[in-house]
PDB file of C-alpha atoms in Angstrom:
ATOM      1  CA  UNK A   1       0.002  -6.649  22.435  1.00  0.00           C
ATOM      2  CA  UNK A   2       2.613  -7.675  19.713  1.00  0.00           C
ATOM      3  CA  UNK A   3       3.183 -10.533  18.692  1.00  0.00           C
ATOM      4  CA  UNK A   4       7.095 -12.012  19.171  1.00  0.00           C
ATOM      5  CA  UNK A   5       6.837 -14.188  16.180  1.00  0.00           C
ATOM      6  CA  UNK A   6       5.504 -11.712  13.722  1.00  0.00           C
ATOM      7  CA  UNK A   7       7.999  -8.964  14.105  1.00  0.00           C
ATOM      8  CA  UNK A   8      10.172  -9.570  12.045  1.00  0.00           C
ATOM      9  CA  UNK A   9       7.562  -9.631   9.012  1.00  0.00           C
ATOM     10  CA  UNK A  10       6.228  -6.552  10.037  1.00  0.00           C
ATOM     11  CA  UNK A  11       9.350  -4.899  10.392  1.00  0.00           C
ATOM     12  CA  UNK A  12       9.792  -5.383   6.608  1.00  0.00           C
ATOM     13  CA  UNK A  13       6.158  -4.326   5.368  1.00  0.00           C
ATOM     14  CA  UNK A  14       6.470  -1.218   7.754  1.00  0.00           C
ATOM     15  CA  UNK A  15       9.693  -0.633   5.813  1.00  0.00           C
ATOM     16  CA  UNK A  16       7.796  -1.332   2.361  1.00  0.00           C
ATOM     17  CA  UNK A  17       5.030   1.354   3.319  1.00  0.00           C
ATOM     18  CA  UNK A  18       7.566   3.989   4.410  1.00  0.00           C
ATOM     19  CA  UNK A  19       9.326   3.223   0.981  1.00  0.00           C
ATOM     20  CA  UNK A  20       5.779   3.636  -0.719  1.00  0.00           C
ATOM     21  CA  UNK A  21       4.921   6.801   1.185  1.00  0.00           C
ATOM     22  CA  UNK A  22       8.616   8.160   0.018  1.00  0.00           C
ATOM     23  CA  UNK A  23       7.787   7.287  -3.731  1.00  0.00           C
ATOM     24  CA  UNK A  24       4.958   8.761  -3.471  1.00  0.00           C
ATOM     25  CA  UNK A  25       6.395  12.034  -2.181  1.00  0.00           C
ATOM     26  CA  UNK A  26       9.171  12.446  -4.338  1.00  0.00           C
ATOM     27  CA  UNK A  27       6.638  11.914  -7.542  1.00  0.00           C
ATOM     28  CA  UNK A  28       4.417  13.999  -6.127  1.00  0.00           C
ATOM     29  CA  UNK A  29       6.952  16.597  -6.249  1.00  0.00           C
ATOM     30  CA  UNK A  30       8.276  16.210  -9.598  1.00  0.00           C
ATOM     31  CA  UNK A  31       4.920  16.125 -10.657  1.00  0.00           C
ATOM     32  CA  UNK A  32       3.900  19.260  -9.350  1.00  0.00           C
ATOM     33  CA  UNK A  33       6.609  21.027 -11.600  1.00  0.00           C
ATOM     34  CA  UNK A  34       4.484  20.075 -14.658  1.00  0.00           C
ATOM     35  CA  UNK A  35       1.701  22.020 -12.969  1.00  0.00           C
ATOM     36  CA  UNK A  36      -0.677  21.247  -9.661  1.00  0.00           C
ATOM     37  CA  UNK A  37      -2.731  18.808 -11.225  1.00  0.00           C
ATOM     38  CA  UNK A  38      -0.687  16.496 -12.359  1.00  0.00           C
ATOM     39  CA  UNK A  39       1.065  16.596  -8.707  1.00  0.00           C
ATOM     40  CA  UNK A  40      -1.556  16.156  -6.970  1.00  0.00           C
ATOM     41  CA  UNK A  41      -2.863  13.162  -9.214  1.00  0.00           C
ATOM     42  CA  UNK A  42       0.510  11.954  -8.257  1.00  0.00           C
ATOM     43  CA  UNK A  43      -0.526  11.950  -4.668  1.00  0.00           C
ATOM     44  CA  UNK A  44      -4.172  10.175  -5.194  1.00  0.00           C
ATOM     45  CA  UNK A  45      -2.086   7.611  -6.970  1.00  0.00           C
ATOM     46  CA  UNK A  46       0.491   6.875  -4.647  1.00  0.00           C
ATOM     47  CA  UNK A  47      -2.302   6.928  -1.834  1.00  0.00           C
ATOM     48  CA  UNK A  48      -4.147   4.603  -3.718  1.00  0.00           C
ATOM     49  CA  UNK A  49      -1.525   2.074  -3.481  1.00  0.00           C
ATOM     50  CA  UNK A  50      -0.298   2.777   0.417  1.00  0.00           C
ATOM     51  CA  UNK A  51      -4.060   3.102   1.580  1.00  0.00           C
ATOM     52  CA  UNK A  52      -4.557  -1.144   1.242  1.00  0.00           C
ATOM     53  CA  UNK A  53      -1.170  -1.961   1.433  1.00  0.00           C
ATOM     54  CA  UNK A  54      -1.521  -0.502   5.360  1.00  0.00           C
ATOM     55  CA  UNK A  55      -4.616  -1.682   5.692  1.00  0.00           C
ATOM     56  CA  UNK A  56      -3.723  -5.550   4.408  1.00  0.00           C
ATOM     57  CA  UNK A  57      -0.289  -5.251   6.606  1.00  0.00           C
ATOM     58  CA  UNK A  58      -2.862  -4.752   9.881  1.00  0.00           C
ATOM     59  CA  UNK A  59      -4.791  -7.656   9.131  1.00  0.00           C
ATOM     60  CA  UNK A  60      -1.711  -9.945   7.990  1.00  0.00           C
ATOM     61  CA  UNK A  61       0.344  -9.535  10.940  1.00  0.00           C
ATOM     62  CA  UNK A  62      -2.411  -9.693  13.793  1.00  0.00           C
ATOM     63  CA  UNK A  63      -2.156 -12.851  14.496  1.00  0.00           C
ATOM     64  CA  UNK A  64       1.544 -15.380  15.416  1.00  0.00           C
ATOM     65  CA  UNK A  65       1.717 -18.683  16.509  1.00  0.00           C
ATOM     66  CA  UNK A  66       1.102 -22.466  15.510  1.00  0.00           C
ATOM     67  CA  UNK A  67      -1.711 -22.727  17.470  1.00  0.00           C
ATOM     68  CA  UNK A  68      -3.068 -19.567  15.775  1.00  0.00           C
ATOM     69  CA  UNK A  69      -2.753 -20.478  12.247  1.00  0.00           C
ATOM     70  CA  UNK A  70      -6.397 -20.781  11.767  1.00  0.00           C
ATOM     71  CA  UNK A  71      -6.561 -17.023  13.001  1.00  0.00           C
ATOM     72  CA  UNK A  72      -3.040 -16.581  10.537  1.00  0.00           C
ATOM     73  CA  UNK A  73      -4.877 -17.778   7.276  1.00  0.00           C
ATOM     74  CA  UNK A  74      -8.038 -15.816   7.922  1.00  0.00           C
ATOM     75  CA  UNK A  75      -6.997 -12.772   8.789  1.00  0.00           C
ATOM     76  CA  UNK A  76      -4.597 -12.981   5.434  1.00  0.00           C
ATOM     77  CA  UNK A  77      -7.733 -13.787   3.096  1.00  0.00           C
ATOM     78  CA  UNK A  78      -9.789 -10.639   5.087  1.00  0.00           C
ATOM     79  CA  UNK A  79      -6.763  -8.330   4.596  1.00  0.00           C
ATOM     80  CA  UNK A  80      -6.225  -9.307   0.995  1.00  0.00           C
ATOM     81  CA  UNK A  81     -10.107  -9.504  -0.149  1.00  0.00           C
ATOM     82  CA  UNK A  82     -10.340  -5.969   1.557  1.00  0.00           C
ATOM     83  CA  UNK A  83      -7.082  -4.398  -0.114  1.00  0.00           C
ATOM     84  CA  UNK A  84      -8.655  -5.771  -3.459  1.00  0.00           C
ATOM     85  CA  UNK A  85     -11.919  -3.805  -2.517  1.00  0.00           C
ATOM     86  CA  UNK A  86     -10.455  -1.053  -1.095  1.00  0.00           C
ATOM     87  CA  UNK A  87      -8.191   0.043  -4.239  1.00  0.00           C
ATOM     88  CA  UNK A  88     -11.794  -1.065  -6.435  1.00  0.00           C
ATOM     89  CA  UNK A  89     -13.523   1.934  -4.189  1.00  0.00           C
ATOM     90  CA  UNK A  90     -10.873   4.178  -4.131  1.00  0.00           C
ATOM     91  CA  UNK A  91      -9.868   4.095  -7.828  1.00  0.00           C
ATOM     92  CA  UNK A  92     -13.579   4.656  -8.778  1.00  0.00           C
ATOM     93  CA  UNK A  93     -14.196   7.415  -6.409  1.00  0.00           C
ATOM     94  CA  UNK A  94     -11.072   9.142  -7.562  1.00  0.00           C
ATOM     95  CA  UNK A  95     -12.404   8.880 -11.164  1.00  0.00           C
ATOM     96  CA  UNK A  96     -15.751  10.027 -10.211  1.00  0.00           C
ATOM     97  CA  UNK A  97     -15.464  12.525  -7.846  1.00  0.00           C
ATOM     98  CA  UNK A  98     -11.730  14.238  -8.475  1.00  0.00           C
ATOM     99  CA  UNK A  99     -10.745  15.897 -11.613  1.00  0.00           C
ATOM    100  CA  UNK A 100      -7.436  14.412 -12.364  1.00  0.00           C
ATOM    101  CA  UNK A 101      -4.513  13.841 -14.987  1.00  0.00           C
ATOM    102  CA  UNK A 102      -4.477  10.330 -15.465  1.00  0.00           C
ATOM    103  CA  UNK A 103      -1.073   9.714 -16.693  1.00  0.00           C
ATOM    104  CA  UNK A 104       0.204  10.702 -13.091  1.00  0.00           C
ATOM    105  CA  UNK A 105      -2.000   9.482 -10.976  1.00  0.00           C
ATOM    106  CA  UNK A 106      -1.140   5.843 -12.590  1.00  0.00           C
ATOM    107  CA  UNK A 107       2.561   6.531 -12.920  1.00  0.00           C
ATOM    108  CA  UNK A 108       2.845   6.994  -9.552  1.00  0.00           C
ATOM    109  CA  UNK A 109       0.380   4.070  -8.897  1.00  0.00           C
ATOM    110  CA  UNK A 110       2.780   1.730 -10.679  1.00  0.00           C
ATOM    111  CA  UNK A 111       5.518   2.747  -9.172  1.00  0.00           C
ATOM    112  CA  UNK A 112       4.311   2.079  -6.281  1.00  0.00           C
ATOM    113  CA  UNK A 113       2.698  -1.090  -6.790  1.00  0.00           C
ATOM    114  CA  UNK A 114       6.373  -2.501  -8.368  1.00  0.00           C
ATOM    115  CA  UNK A 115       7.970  -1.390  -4.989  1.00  0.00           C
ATOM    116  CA  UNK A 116       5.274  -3.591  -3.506  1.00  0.00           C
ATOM    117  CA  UNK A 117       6.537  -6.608  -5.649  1.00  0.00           C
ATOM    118  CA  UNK A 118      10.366  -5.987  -5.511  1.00  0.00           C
ATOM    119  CA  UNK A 119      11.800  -4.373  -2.170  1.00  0.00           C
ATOM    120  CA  UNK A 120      11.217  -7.594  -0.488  1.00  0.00           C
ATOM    121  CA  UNK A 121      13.959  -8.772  -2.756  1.00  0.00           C
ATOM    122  CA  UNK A 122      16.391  -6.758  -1.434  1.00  0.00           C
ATOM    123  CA  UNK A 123      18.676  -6.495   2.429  1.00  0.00           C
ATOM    124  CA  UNK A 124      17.843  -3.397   4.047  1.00  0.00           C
TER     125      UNK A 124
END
């Protein structure tokens, strides 16, 4: 069941992942004209932002309500301790078990993470 109250905030973070899936396409592919690796870096990179961002926006928005606020501000510190982890893992498994170009893989991590920080700014 959805929540009424919480719609309309996860209308915009559904927007924000779709806009970080599309970054991370689009470098991906002008990556890949360098050569494979480097586009496929791209990719890890770009998942390595989207991967917790999804993961935080399905804790953050489980919960709506006054008389759930309790429920609100946990569920907020779980999703945000967890996307914290979650990148931690994922960045060190990348660097352990993937052979990668690193300039890539953090370009497109960046330009992910600023689309995190500054689409919210801005109408749809």
């Amino acid at each position: 069941m959805v929540n009424k109250l919480t719609q309309p905030g996860r209308i915009v973070a559904n927007r924000l992942l779709v806009m970080q899936l599309f970054l991370t396409i689009v470098s991906s592919l002008a990556f890949v004209v360098i050569n494979f690796k480097a586009g496929y870096s791209a990719f890890i990179g770009g998942l390595i932002c989207l991967v917790p961002n999804f993961v935080f926006v399905t804790y953050a928005y489980r919960y709506g309500g006054a008389r759930a606020a309790k429920n609100i501000a946990s569920s907020f510190y779980k999703g945000e301790a967890l996307k914290i982890m979650l990148t931690a893992l994922m960045f060190a498994a990348t660097f352990i078990l993937v052979p990668i170009s690193i300039g890539p893989l953090m370009t497109t991590y960046v330009v992910c993470l600023l689309a995190y920080w500054t689409i919210p700014f801005f109408k749809a």
